[in-house]
Amino acid sequence: MNRTPAVALATLALVASGGALAPAASADSGTRDTLRLQAHLDPVPFSKVKGSGTATVTLTGHRATVSVTAHGLLAGAPHAQHFHIAAKGQCPPASAARTVNGMKSVFTTDGAPFYGGIGTSLTTKGDTSPASGLAVDRFPVGPDVTYHRTITVSAEAAESLRAGTAVVVVHGTDVNGNGKYDDVLGPSDLDPKLPAEATNPALCGPLTQAAKGPVKGGLGGSQGTDGNTLAVAGGAGLLAAAGGVFLLRRRPGRAA
Ligand SMILES: [Cu+2]
């Protein structure tokens, strides 16, 4: 009997679907499988951050349960945190830094060729899109971060997480060690109304696929937060500057 090319192709397809195709070749199963990612967060060069952190992500479809723990950040100050996506999946090296006022520093956009732009804002409540990237009244307050939340990520973010190019970045530095965000590095490259110290990257870690098996804290995700809600002086949604110094106060975060 002669096999027609069509039959041969069908046979090949059957064999392939039962075998070990690369995940990218099967779009549907590739997006429905649960993926577990983890990152170790290290200080960005010249950030003067002494701390470190970890992050875990459990992704099913577009649902992501995210945990971030970190320490050694500026106390009493908000720390924006994001998934940066769709670039090299790397943290910036020292060579990415610029020099401002005689000091080297990696600004957020200096790291973009390595970790990409903001894909997901890891806020404590509400919107998680890139539009909330600087919604600092909805980010954890230092010195420690204990963050746990289940969110829906964009198609672009999910794709980057699966491709291994997503990076967790926690922002907010105090390079002159005076206990507050000030203008020592000039204005932020993200928003000139903010000081660069408030938005420059502090901790960074590429998300890589975790080993198979149970993931601590990865299941049964709730909408929990670190319990901190930051109230910015003046009540504005973003950092309010007064004489170059950020006046931040806490108030109980149980409004709703
Ligand atoms: Cu970021």
mmCIF file of N, CA and C and ligand atoms in Angstrom, residues 80-84 108 115 117-118 120 133 168-171 190 199 201, ligand 1:
data_model
loop_
_atom_site.group_PDB
_atom_site.id
_atom_site.type_symbol
_atom_site.label_atom_id
_atom_site.label_comp_id
_atom_site.label_asym_id
_atom_site.label_seq_id
_atom_site.Cartn_x
_atom_site.Cartn_y
_atom_site.Cartn_z
ATOM 1 N N ALA A 80 7.821 50.855 44.796
ATOM 2 C CA ALA A 80 7.147 50.343 43.604
ATOM 3 C C ALA A 80 7.799 49.024 43.194
ATOM 4 N N GLN A 81 6.971 48.079 42.763
ATOM 5 C CA GLN A 81 7.526 46.795 42.322
ATOM 6 C C GLN A 81 6.720 46.313 41.115
ATOM 7 N N HIS A 82 7.457 45.730 40.191
ATOM 8 C CA HIS A 82 6.841 45.340 38.911
ATOM 9 C C HIS A 82 7.421 44.047 38.388
ATOM 10 N N PHE A 83 6.650 43.444 37.472
ATOM 11 C CA PHE A 83 7.257 42.549 36.488
ATOM 12 C C PHE A 83 7.696 43.432 35.329
ATOM 13 N N HIS A 84 8.953 43.401 35.024
ATOM 14 C CA HIS A 84 9.421 43.990 33.777
ATOM 15 C C HIS A 84 9.512 42.856 32.759
ATOM 16 N N THR A 108 15.865 53.736 36.125
ATOM 17 C CA THR A 108 14.947 52.693 35.666
ATOM 18 C C THR A 108 15.079 52.445 34.168
ATOM 19 N N TYR A 115 15.953 44.373 31.385
ATOM 20 C CA TYR A 115 14.734 43.788 31.966
ATOM 21 C C TYR A 115 13.452 44.222 31.262
ATOM 22 N N GLY A 117 10.365 46.883 29.770
ATOM 23 C CA GLY A 117 9.459 47.853 30.363
ATOM 24 C C GLY A 117 8.561 47.197 31.397
ATOM 25 N N ILE A 118 7.757 48.023 32.066
ATOM 26 C CA ILE A 118 6.829 47.508 33.068
ATOM 27 C C ILE A 118 5.731 46.706 32.376
ATOM 28 N N THR A 120 3.653 44.456 34.521
ATOM 29 C CA THR A 120 2.658 44.293 35.580
ATOM 30 C C THR A 120 3.111 45.103 36.782
ATOM 31 N N GLY A 133 2.149 51.933 37.528
ATOM 32 C CA GLY A 133 3.569 51.739 37.801
ATOM 33 C C GLY A 133 4.133 52.603 38.897
ATOM 34 N N VAL A 168 11.575 40.552 38.166
ATOM 35 C CA VAL A 168 10.997 41.302 39.278
ATOM 36 C C VAL A 168 11.949 42.437 39.649
ATOM 37 N N VAL A 169 11.411 43.649 39.675
ATOM 38 C CA VAL A 169 12.209 44.815 40.063
ATOM 39 C C VAL A 169 11.480 45.553 41.180
ATOM 40 N N VAL A 170 12.195 45.791 42.280
ATOM 41 C CA VAL A 170 11.681 46.598 43.388
ATOM 42 C C VAL A 170 12.449 47.917 43.376
ATOM 43 N N HIS A 171 11.712 49.015 43.411
ATOM 44 C CA HIS A 171 12.308 50.340 43.233
ATOM 45 C C HIS A 171 12.385 51.113 44.557
ATOM 46 N N LEU A 190 11.301 58.584 35.155
ATOM 47 C CA LEU A 190 9.927 58.152 34.876
ATOM 48 C C LEU A 190 8.925 59.279 35.050
ATOM 49 N N THR A 199 12.429 56.246 42.445
ATOM 50 C CA THR A 199 12.028 55.314 41.388
ATOM 51 C C THR A 199 13.170 54.459 40.852
ATOM 52 N N PRO A 201 15.813 51.556 40.401
ATOM 53 C CA PRO A 201 15.703 50.163 40.833
ATOM 54 C C PRO A 201 16.621 49.848 42.000
HETATM 55 CU CU CU B 1 9.779 48.438 37.835
#
